């Protein structure tokens, strides 16, 4: 185990109360590739929310998934005024796509109906298993897009980013375009970014399998013993830096809850753990336990009454 964990740890230059494990829910199953790690099982149905700015292609994407023109599509932004559920069966599974109203900046919303629609769109993300956030490949990422991403990340919403309308981007410019998107979204590094086209169907076959993977990862449960062996390997690989002449001392790591996976690390003084080292710990846990795209929380808790730090 020691060698396997060490190989999975990120390099140092990449920095920038326990439940009864015998009483775990029945919808978890052992990960064959990672003994001691349990994942949530895929069900027979999944709810997927389409979110984004007006005219990003949410209705077109919904129609492309269900294979018929069920939703009204128009070049005029704001055609969809309320969240609409559309259900389709594929390969024995039921998928419900929630087409939502486009979200503009609050300062530009003057209509009462639109304000209600925007609130309904954001509320739909809390009821969906996974959210698809659509961006316009031609317009690029905007300040409003970043605000939406920050909001979803802050709420720990399971989501992936879809760069739509790639058919309108010249072939030679696509590589650089996606590189630009990845760089601008580096603050949310775990979220996958997928180039697609609702009109041509490009990239659509990757979205549902990716959503299912995120859904499964969101229900990850790791045994306490494995967690602490991983923490020991992580600390051995690279010690926490000295802060105010004192090096923080780590005691143990436990998982407080899942959906999303939430880990609590007990340390003598959480205020002395550098932000870069906290990010290193999170990256290590993601790498070791295969939580690649799902949201995750890591709380650093002082053992002597210090304030908790996220």
Coordinates of C-alpha atoms in Angstrom, one line a residue:
X1 CA 0.0 0.0 0.0
X2 CA 2.8 2.4 0.9
X3 CA 4.3 2.3 -2.6
X4 CA 0.9 2.6 -4.3
X5 CA -0.1 5.6 -2.3
X6 CA 3.3 7.3 -2.9
X7 CA 2.9 6.9 -6.6
X8 CA -0.5 8.5 -6.5
X9 CA 0.5 11.6 -4.5
X10 CA 1.0 14.9 -6.4
X11 CA 4.5 16.4 -6.6
X12 CA 5.2 19.2 -4.1
X13 CA 5.4 21.8 -6.9
X14 CA 1.7 21.3 -7.4
X15 CA 1.0 23.2 -4.1
X16 CA -0.4 26.5 -4.8
X17 CA -17.3 12.5 14.5
X18 CA -16.8 9.2 12.7
X19 CA -19.9 7.1 11.6
X20 CA -20.2 3.4 12.3
X21 CA -18.7 1.9 9.2
X22 CA -20.7 -1.3 9.6
X23 CA -23.9 0.7 9.2
X24 CA -23.2 2.2 5.8
X25 CA -26.1 2.7 3.4
X26 CA -27.0 -0.2 1.1
X27 CA -26.6 2.0 -2.0
X28 CA -22.8 1.9 -1.6
X29 CA -20.5 -0.7 -3.1
X30 CA -16.9 -1.6 -2.7
X31 CA -14.5 0.0 -5.3
X32 CA -12.7 -3.0 -6.7
X33 CA -9.7 -0.9 -7.7
X34 CA -9.4 0.7 -4.3
X35 CA -10.1 -1.6 -1.3
X36 CA -11.5 0.3 1.6
X37 CA -13.2 2.8 -0.6
X38 CA -17.0 2.6 -1.2
X39 CA -18.9 4.3 -4.0
X40 CA -22.5 5.2 -4.5
X41 CA -24.3 2.8 -7.0
X42 CA -25.8 4.1 -10.2
X43 CA -29.6 4.0 -10.1
X44 CA -32.0 3.5 -13.0
X45 CA -32.7 7.3 -13.3
X46 CA -30.8 10.5 -13.2
X47 CA -31.8 14.2 -13.2
X48 CA -29.6 16.6 -15.1
X49 CA -30.0 20.4 -15.0
X50 CA -29.1 22.7 -17.9
X51 CA -27.7 26.0 -16.6
X52 CA -26.1 29.0 -18.3
X53 CA -26.5 32.5 -19.7
X54 CA -29.3 33.3 -22.2
X55 CA -28.7 31.9 -25.7
X56 CA -25.9 29.5 -24.6
X57 CA -27.7 26.6 -26.2
X58 CA -29.5 25.0 -23.3
X59 CA -32.7 24.2 -25.2
X60 CA -30.8 23.0 -28.2
X61 CA -28.7 20.7 -26.1
X62 CA -31.8 19.3 -24.4
X63 CA -33.3 18.6 -27.9
X64 CA -30.1 17.0 -29.0
X65 CA -30.1 14.6 -26.0
X66 CA -33.7 13.5 -26.4
X67 CA -33.5 13.3 -30.2
X68 CA -36.4 15.6 -31.1
X69 CA -37.3 19.2 -31.1
X70 CA -39.3 19.3 -27.9
X71 CA -37.9 22.7 -26.6
X72 CA -38.4 25.9 -28.5
X73 CA -35.1 27.2 -29.9
X74 CA -34.6 30.8 -31.0
X75 CA -31.7 33.2 -31.7
X76 CA -33.5 35.6 -29.4
X77 CA -32.2 35.3 -25.9
X78 CA -34.8 34.6 -23.2
X79 CA -37.0 32.2 -25.1
X80 CA -37.2 29.8 -22.1
X81 CA -38.9 31.6 -19.2
X82 CA -39.2 28.7 -16.7
X83 CA -37.6 25.4 -15.8
X84 CA -39.1 22.6 -18.0
X85 CA -38.5 18.8 -17.3
X86 CA -38.1 16.5 -20.2
X87 CA -37.7 12.7 -19.7
X88 CA -36.1 10.2 -22.1
X89 CA -35.1 6.6 -21.8
X90 CA -31.7 5.5 -23.1
X91 CA -30.3 2.0 -22.8
X92 CA -32.7 1.0 -20.0
X93 CA -32.2 4.1 -17.9
X94 CA -34.3 7.1 -17.5
X95 CA -32.8 10.6 -17.8
X96 CA -34.7 13.8 -16.9
X97 CA -33.2 16.9 -18.4
X98 CA -34.2 20.2 -16.8
X99 CA -34.1 23.1 -19.3
X100 CA -33.8 26.3 -17.3
X101 CA -34.1 30.0 -18.1
X102 CA -30.9 31.9 -18.9
X103 CA -29.2 33.7 -16.1
X104 CA -28.2 37.3 -16.7
X105 CA -26.4 39.7 -14.4
X106 CA -28.8 40.8 -11.6
X107 CA -28.4 44.5 -12.6
X108 CA -29.8 43.7 -16.1
X109 CA -32.9 42.0 -14.7
X110 CA -35.8 44.4 -14.7
X111 CA -38.7 42.1 -15.4
X112 CA -40.4 40.4 -12.4
X113 CA -41.1 37.2 -14.4
X114 CA -37.4 37.0 -15.4
X115 CA -36.3 37.4 -11.8
X116 CA -38.5 34.5 -10.8
X117 CA -37.2 32.4 -13.7
X118 CA -33.6 33.0 -12.6
X119 CA -34.3 32.0 -9.0
X120 CA -36.1 28.9 -10.4
X121 CA -33.0 28.1 -12.5
X122 CA -30.7 28.2 -9.5
X123 CA -33.1 26.2 -7.4
X124 CA -33.1 23.5 -10.0
X125 CA -29.4 22.8 -9.5
X126 CA -30.1 21.8 -5.9
X127 CA -32.7 19.2 -7.0
X128 CA -30.6 17.7 -9.9
X129 CA -28.0 14.9 -9.5
X130 CA -25.6 16.7 -11.8
X131 CA -25.7 20.2 -13.4
X132 CA -24.5 20.9 -17.0
X133 CA -23.2 24.5 -17.1
X134 CA -23.2 25.7 -20.7
X135 CA -20.7 28.3 -22.1
X136 CA -20.7 29.9 -25.5
X137 CA -17.5 28.9 -27.5
X138 CA -17.8 32.0 -29.7
X139 CA -18.4 34.6 -26.9
X140 CA -15.9 33.0 -24.6
X141 CA -16.1 32.9 -20.8
X142 CA -17.6 36.0 -19.3
X143 CA -17.6 37.5 -15.8
X144 CA -21.2 36.2 -15.4
X145 CA -20.0 32.7 -16.3
X146 CA -17.3 32.9 -13.7
X147 CA -19.8 34.1 -11.1
X148 CA -22.0 31.1 -11.8
X149 CA -19.0 28.7 -11.6
X150 CA -17.9 30.2 -8.3
X151 CA -21.5 29.9 -6.9
X152 CA -21.7 26.3 -7.9
X153 CA -18.3 25.5 -6.5
X154 CA -19.1 27.3 -3.2
X155 CA -22.3 25.4 -2.9
X156 CA -20.5 22.1 -3.7
X157 CA -22.9 21.4 -6.5
X158 CA -21.9 18.4 -8.7
X159 CA -21.4 20.0 -12.2
X160 CA -19.4 19.9 -15.4
X161 CA -18.8 22.6 -17.9
X162 CA -19.9 22.3 -21.5
X163 CA -18.3 24.6 -24.1
X164 CA -21.1 24.7 -26.7
X165 CA -21.2 25.9 -30.4
X166 CA -17.8 24.4 -31.2
X167 CA -19.0 24.0 -34.8
X168 CA -18.7 27.8 -35.2
X169 CA -15.0 27.8 -34.2
X170 CA -12.4 27.2 -37.0
X171 CA -10.6 23.9 -36.6
X172 CA -7.2 25.5 -36.3
X173 CA -8.4 27.7 -33.4
X174 CA -10.0 25.0 -31.3
X175 CA -6.9 23.8 -29.4
X176 CA -6.0 27.3 -28.3
X177 CA -9.6 28.1 -27.4
X178 CA -9.9 25.1 -25.1
X179 CA -6.5 26.0 -23.6
X180 CA -7.7 29.5 -22.8
X181 CA -10.9 28.1 -21.2
X182 CA -8.8 25.7 -19.0
X183 CA -6.5 28.5 -17.9
X184 CA -9.3 30.8 -17.0
X185 CA -11.1 28.1 -15.1
X186 CA -8.0 26.9 -13.2
X187 CA -9.5 28.2 -9.9
X188 CA -12.0 25.3 -10.2
X189 CA -9.5 22.7 -11.5
X190 CA -11.5 19.6 -10.6
X191 CA -14.5 20.4 -12.9
X192 CA -14.2 18.8 -16.4
X193 CA -14.5 21.1 -19.4
X194 CA -16.0 19.4 -22.5
X195 CA -16.1 20.9 -26.0
X196 CA -19.4 20.1 -27.7
X197 CA -21.9 21.2 -30.4
X198 CA -25.6 20.7 -29.9
X199 CA -26.1 21.3 -33.7
X200 CA -23.7 18.6 -34.9
X201 CA -23.7 16.3 -31.9
X202 CA -20.0 16.6 -31.4
X203 CA -18.9 15.6 -27.9
X204 CA -22.4 14.7 -26.7
X205 CA -21.6 11.0 -26.1
X206 CA -19.1 12.0 -23.4
X207 CA -21.5 14.0 -21.2
X208 CA -23.8 11.4 -19.7
X209 CA -21.0 8.9 -18.8
X210 CA -19.1 11.8 -17.3
X211 CA -22.1 12.9 -15.3
X212 CA -22.6 9.4 -14.0
X213 CA -19.0 9.3 -12.9
X214 CA -19.4 12.5 -11.0
X215 CA -22.6 11.2 -9.4
X216 CA -20.8 8.0 -8.2
X217 CA -17.8 10.0 -6.9
X218 CA -20.2 12.2 -4.9
X219 CA -21.1 9.2 -2.7
X220 CA -17.6 8.1 -1.9
X221 CA -17.0 6.7 1.6
X222 CA -13.4 5.9 2.8
X223 CA -12.6 3.8 5.9
X224 CA -10.9 5.7 8.7
X225 CA -7.9 3.4 8.7
X226 CA -7.2 4.0 5.0
X227 CA -7.7 7.7 5.5
X228 CA -5.0 7.9 8.1
X229 CA -2.6 5.8 6.2
X230 CA -3.0 8.1 3.3
X231 CA -2.6 11.2 5.5
X232 CA 0.7 9.7 6.9
X233 CA 2.0 9.1 3.4
X234 CA 1.0 12.7 2.4
X235 CA 2.7 14.3 5.4
X236 CA 5.8 12.1 4.9
X237 CA 6.0 13.1 1.2
X238 CA 6.0 16.8 2.1
X239 CA 5.9 18.3 5.6
X240 CA 3.7 21.3 6.3
X241 CA 5.6 24.5 6.1
X242 CA 6.5 26.4 9.3
X243 CA 4.1 29.3 10.0
X244 CA 5.0 31.9 12.6
X245 CA 8.0 29.8 13.8
X246 CA 5.8 26.7 14.4
X247 CA 5.2 23.7 12.2
X248 CA 1.5 22.5 12.6
X249 CA 1.1 19.0 13.9
X250 CA -1.5 16.8 12.4
X251 CA -3.3 14.2 14.5
X252 CA -5.8 12.2 12.4
X253 CA -8.2 12.4 9.5
X254 CA -11.9 11.2 9.4
X255 CA -14.8 11.5 7.0
X256 CA -17.7 13.4 8.5
X257 CA -20.2 12.8 5.7
X258 CA -20.6 12.1 2.0
X259 CA -22.6 13.8 -0.8
X260 CA -20.2 15.5 -1.2
X261 CA -17.3 13.7 0.5
X262 CA -16.4 15.8 3.5
X263 CA -13.2 15.2 5.4
X264 CA -12.1 16.6 8.8
X265 CA -8.5 16.8 9.6
X266 CA -7.6 17.4 13.3
X267 CA -4.5 19.6 13.8
X268 CA -3.1 21.3 16.9
X269 CA -3.6 24.8 15.3
X270 CA -5.5 25.1 12.0
X271 CA -4.6 28.8 11.7
X272 CA -1.0 27.7 11.2
X273 CA -1.7 25.5 8.1
X274 CA -0.9 27.5 5.0
X275 CA -3.5 27.7 2.2
X276 CA -1.1 26.2 -0.3
X277 CA -0.6 23.2 2.0
X278 CA -4.4 22.8 2.5
X279 CA -4.7 22.7 -1.3
X280 CA -1.9 20.1 -1.4
X281 CA -3.8 17.9 1.1
X282 CA -7.0 18.2 -1.0
X283 CA -5.2 17.3 -4.2
X284 CA -3.6 14.3 -2.5
X285 CA -7.0 13.0 -1.2
X286 CA -8.5 13.4 -4.6
X287 CA -5.6 11.5 -6.3
X288 CA -5.4 8.7 -3.8
X289 CA -9.2 8.0 -3.5
X290 CA -10.2 8.7 -7.1
X291 CA -12.4 11.7 -6.4
X292 CA -11.4 13.4 -9.7
X293 CA -14.4 15.6 -10.6
X294 CA -16.9 15.5 -7.7
X295 CA -17.0 18.4 -5.2
X296 CA -15.2 17.8 -1.9
X297 CA -14.8 19.5 1.4
X298 CA -11.7 19.4 3.6
X299 CA -12.1 21.1 7.0
X300 CA -9.0 21.7 9.2
X301 CA -10.1 21.6 12.8
X302 CA -8.0 22.7 15.8
X303 CA -7.9 20.3 18.6
X304 CA -7.5 23.0 21.3
X305 CA -10.5 25.2 20.7
X306 CA -9.1 27.2 17.7
X307 CA -11.4 28.4 15.1
X308 CA -12.2 26.0 12.3
X309 CA -10.7 26.8 8.9
X310 CA -11.9 25.7 5.6

